[in-house]
Short mmCIF file of C-alpha atoms in Angstrom, two decimals:
data_model
loop_
_atom_site.label_atom_id
_atom_site.label_comp_id
_atom_site.label_asym_id
_atom_site.label_seq_id
_atom_site.Cartn_x
_atom_site.Cartn_y
_atom_site.Cartn_z
CA UNK A 77 -8.13 8.22 37.76
CA UNK A 78 -10.11 5.24 36.96
CA UNK A 79 -11.50 7.34 34.02
CA UNK A 80 -8.51 7.79 32.78
CA UNK A 81 -6.89 4.27 33.09
CA UNK A 82 -9.98 3.06 31.50
CA UNK A 83 -9.95 5.23 28.62
CA UNK A 84 -6.37 4.35 28.03
CA UNK A 85 -7.29 0.58 27.95
CA UNK A 86 -9.96 1.47 25.31
CA UNK A 87 -7.60 3.22 23.16
CA UNK A 88 -5.10 0.42 23.36
CA UNK A 89 -8.00 -2.13 22.38
CA UNK A 90 -8.63 0.11 19.35
CA UNK A 91 -4.83 0.10 18.27
CA UNK A 92 -4.64 -3.49 18.92
CA UNK A 93 -7.68 -4.01 16.54
CA UNK A 94 -6.31 -1.54 14.25
CA UNK A 95 -2.56 -3.42 13.85
CA UNK A 96 -4.59 -6.92 14.02
CA UNK A 97 -6.55 -6.18 11.07
CA UNK A 98 -4.14 -4.59 9.10
CA UNK A 99 -1.57 -7.27 9.45
CA UNK A 100 -4.60 -10.14 8.53
CA UNK A 101 -5.41 -8.03 5.65
CA UNK A 102 -1.97 -7.62 4.36
CA UNK A 103 -1.48 -11.75 5.17
CA UNK A 104 -4.54 -12.70 3.33
CA UNK A 105 -3.67 -10.63 0.48
CA UNK A 106 -0.28 -11.85 0.30
CA UNK A 107 -1.68 -15.34 0.37
CA UNK A 108 -4.40 -14.35 -2.52
CA UNK A 109 -1.17 -13.04 -4.54
CA UNK A 110 0.65 -16.18 -4.57
CA UNK A 111 -2.20 -18.47 -4.88
CA UNK A 112 -3.04 -16.33 -8.13
CA UNK A 113 0.55 -17.12 -9.49
CA UNK A 114 0.65 -13.22 -10.03
CA UNK A 115 4.35 -13.20 -9.84
CA UNK A 116 4.66 -10.31 -7.46
CA UNK A 117 4.44 -9.37 -3.84
CA UNK A 118 1.90 -7.21 -1.78
CA UNK A 119 4.64 -4.30 -2.14
CA UNK A 120 5.27 -4.74 -5.40
CA UNK A 121 1.86 -4.62 -5.93
CA UNK A 122 1.36 -1.47 -4.25
CA UNK A 123 4.08 0.16 -6.01
CA UNK A 124 2.48 -0.77 -9.55
CA UNK A 125 -0.90 0.37 -8.20
CA UNK A 126 0.80 3.84 -7.24
CA UNK A 127 2.84 3.96 -10.51
CA UNK A 128 -0.34 2.94 -12.83
CA UNK A 129 -2.59 5.42 -11.10
CA UNK A 130 -0.07 8.62 -11.16
CA UNK A 131 2.52 7.78 -14.13
CA UNK A 132 6.16 8.10 -14.29
CA UNK A 133 7.32 9.65 -10.88
CA UNK A 134 10.58 9.80 -8.73
CA UNK A 135 11.48 7.19 -6.22
CA UNK A 136 11.34 9.79 -3.23
CA UNK A 137 7.43 10.57 -4.19
CA UNK A 138 7.25 6.62 -4.21
CA UNK A 139 8.71 6.29 -1.04
CA UNK A 140 6.13 9.06 0.35
CA UNK A 141 3.21 7.75 -1.22
CA UNK A 142 4.08 3.73 -0.24
CA UNK A 143 4.70 4.95 3.37
CA UNK A 144 7.92 2.94 2.93
CA UNK A 145 11.72 4.08 3.86
CA UNK A 146 14.01 4.93 0.98
CA UNK A 147 15.92 1.78 1.21
CA UNK A 148 13.02 -0.39 1.66
CA UNK A 149 11.50 1.28 -1.59
CA UNK A 150 15.11 0.79 -3.68
CA UNK A 151 14.82 -2.72 -2.72
CA UNK A 152 11.36 -3.39 -4.12
CA UNK A 153 11.98 -1.32 -7.26
CA UNK A 154 15.42 -3.46 -8.02
CA UNK A 155 13.28 -6.75 -7.76
CA UNK A 156 10.79 -5.12 -10.14
CA UNK A 157 13.18 -4.17 -12.47
CA UNK A 158 14.57 -7.90 -12.35
CA UNK A 159 11.25 -8.69 -13.55
CA UNK A 160 10.67 -6.21 -16.25
CA UNK A 161 7.57 -4.39 -14.33
CA UNK A 162 9.45 -1.08 -14.07
CA UNK A 163 11.86 1.25 -15.70
CA UNK A 164 14.20 3.40 -13.89
CA UNK A 165 14.78 6.47 -15.93
CA UNK A 166 18.06 8.37 -14.93
CA UNK A 167 17.62 12.09 -14.47
CA UNK A 168 19.86 14.24 -16.83
CA UNK A 169 20.61 16.72 -14.06
CA UNK A 170 21.70 14.60 -11.03
CA UNK A 171 22.71 10.96 -11.58
CA UNK A 172 21.28 9.68 -8.30
CA UNK A 173 18.02 10.71 -9.09
CA UNK A 174 15.53 8.23 -11.16
CA UNK A 175 11.91 8.42 -12.56
CA UNK A 176 10.40 5.32 -12.06
CA UNK A 177 7.74 4.20 -14.56
CA UNK A 178 6.05 0.76 -15.47
CA UNK A 179 6.76 -1.31 -18.37
CA UNK A 180 4.57 -2.76 -20.86
CA UNK A 181 4.96 -5.70 -18.87
CA UNK A 182 4.26 -4.30 -15.42
CA UNK A 183 1.19 -2.64 -17.14
CA UNK A 184 -0.16 -5.82 -18.30
CA UNK A 185 0.38 -7.57 -15.36
CA UNK A 186 -1.38 -4.89 -12.70
CA UNK A 187 -4.13 -4.34 -15.12
CA UNK A 188 -4.57 -8.25 -15.25
CA UNK A 189 -4.97 -8.42 -11.24
CA UNK A 190 -7.12 -5.46 -11.10
CA UNK A 191 -10.47 -7.44 -11.09
CA UNK A 192 -9.01 -10.44 -8.81
CA UNK A 193 -8.06 -7.76 -6.54
CA UNK A 194 -11.72 -6.14 -6.45
CA UNK A 195 -13.18 -8.96 -5.63
CA UNK A 196 -10.40 -9.93 -2.76
CA UNK A 197 -11.17 -6.37 -1.32
CA UNK A 198 -15.31 -6.83 -1.75
CA UNK A 199 -14.65 -10.26 0.23
CA UNK A 200 -12.56 -8.02 2.89
CA UNK A 201 -15.55 -5.27 3.13
CA UNK A 202 -18.33 -8.07 3.05
CA UNK A 203 -21.19 -7.09 5.34
CA UNK A 204 -20.04 -3.39 5.52
CA UNK A 205 -22.79 -1.11 3.48
CA UNK A 206 -21.65 2.33 1.81
CA UNK A 207 -22.64 4.19 5.34
CA UNK A 208 -20.44 1.91 7.46
CA UNK A 209 -17.43 2.33 5.01
CA UNK A 210 -17.90 6.28 4.84
CA UNK A 211 -17.36 6.23 8.72
CA UNK A 212 -14.59 3.77 8.55
CA UNK A 213 -12.76 5.85 5.99
CA UNK A 214 -13.60 9.22 7.49
CA UNK A 215 -12.15 7.32 11.07
CA UNK A 216 -8.75 6.08 9.51
CA UNK A 217 -8.20 9.27 7.69
CA UNK A 218 -8.71 11.25 11.12
CA UNK A 219 -6.21 8.82 12.98
CA UNK A 220 -3.67 9.14 10.30
CA UNK A 221 -4.14 13.26 10.22
CA UNK A 222 -3.45 12.82 14.04
CA UNK A 223 -0.41 10.82 13.86
CA UNK A 224 0.79 13.02 10.69
CA UNK A 225 0.87 16.15 13.10
CA UNK A 226 2.24 14.39 15.72
CA UNK A 227 5.22 14.14 13.77
#
């Protein structure tokens, strides 16, 4: 029984560290974006990054890839449209569906931030060598897969 209690505490500790680190990264990334006068939030940057890598996408695919629910993505996209960062192209067959793409302004803003974001990320991972990062990545993927299978 004691071993089980110890194991549970150990897993709680890992979860707490993972959550603490994720929150800290998002907080510092948000501050970084604010200090750089980027004019975008973390969520807007994530959406821009996904669109930049994948091109035109459906709003549903964006929600899945960003791990956000549909109403949240809709709010993010509404603001991005106001900032002229994205275009919403209505589906010819279904007026409820839209294809989302970066505008020229959105592409330019993303590209202007890329190098600064790379520097931010290198500061986050300072002191970790390639082997550390490989193990870290493998562990995160395994945890993610376990959670995906559980749902």
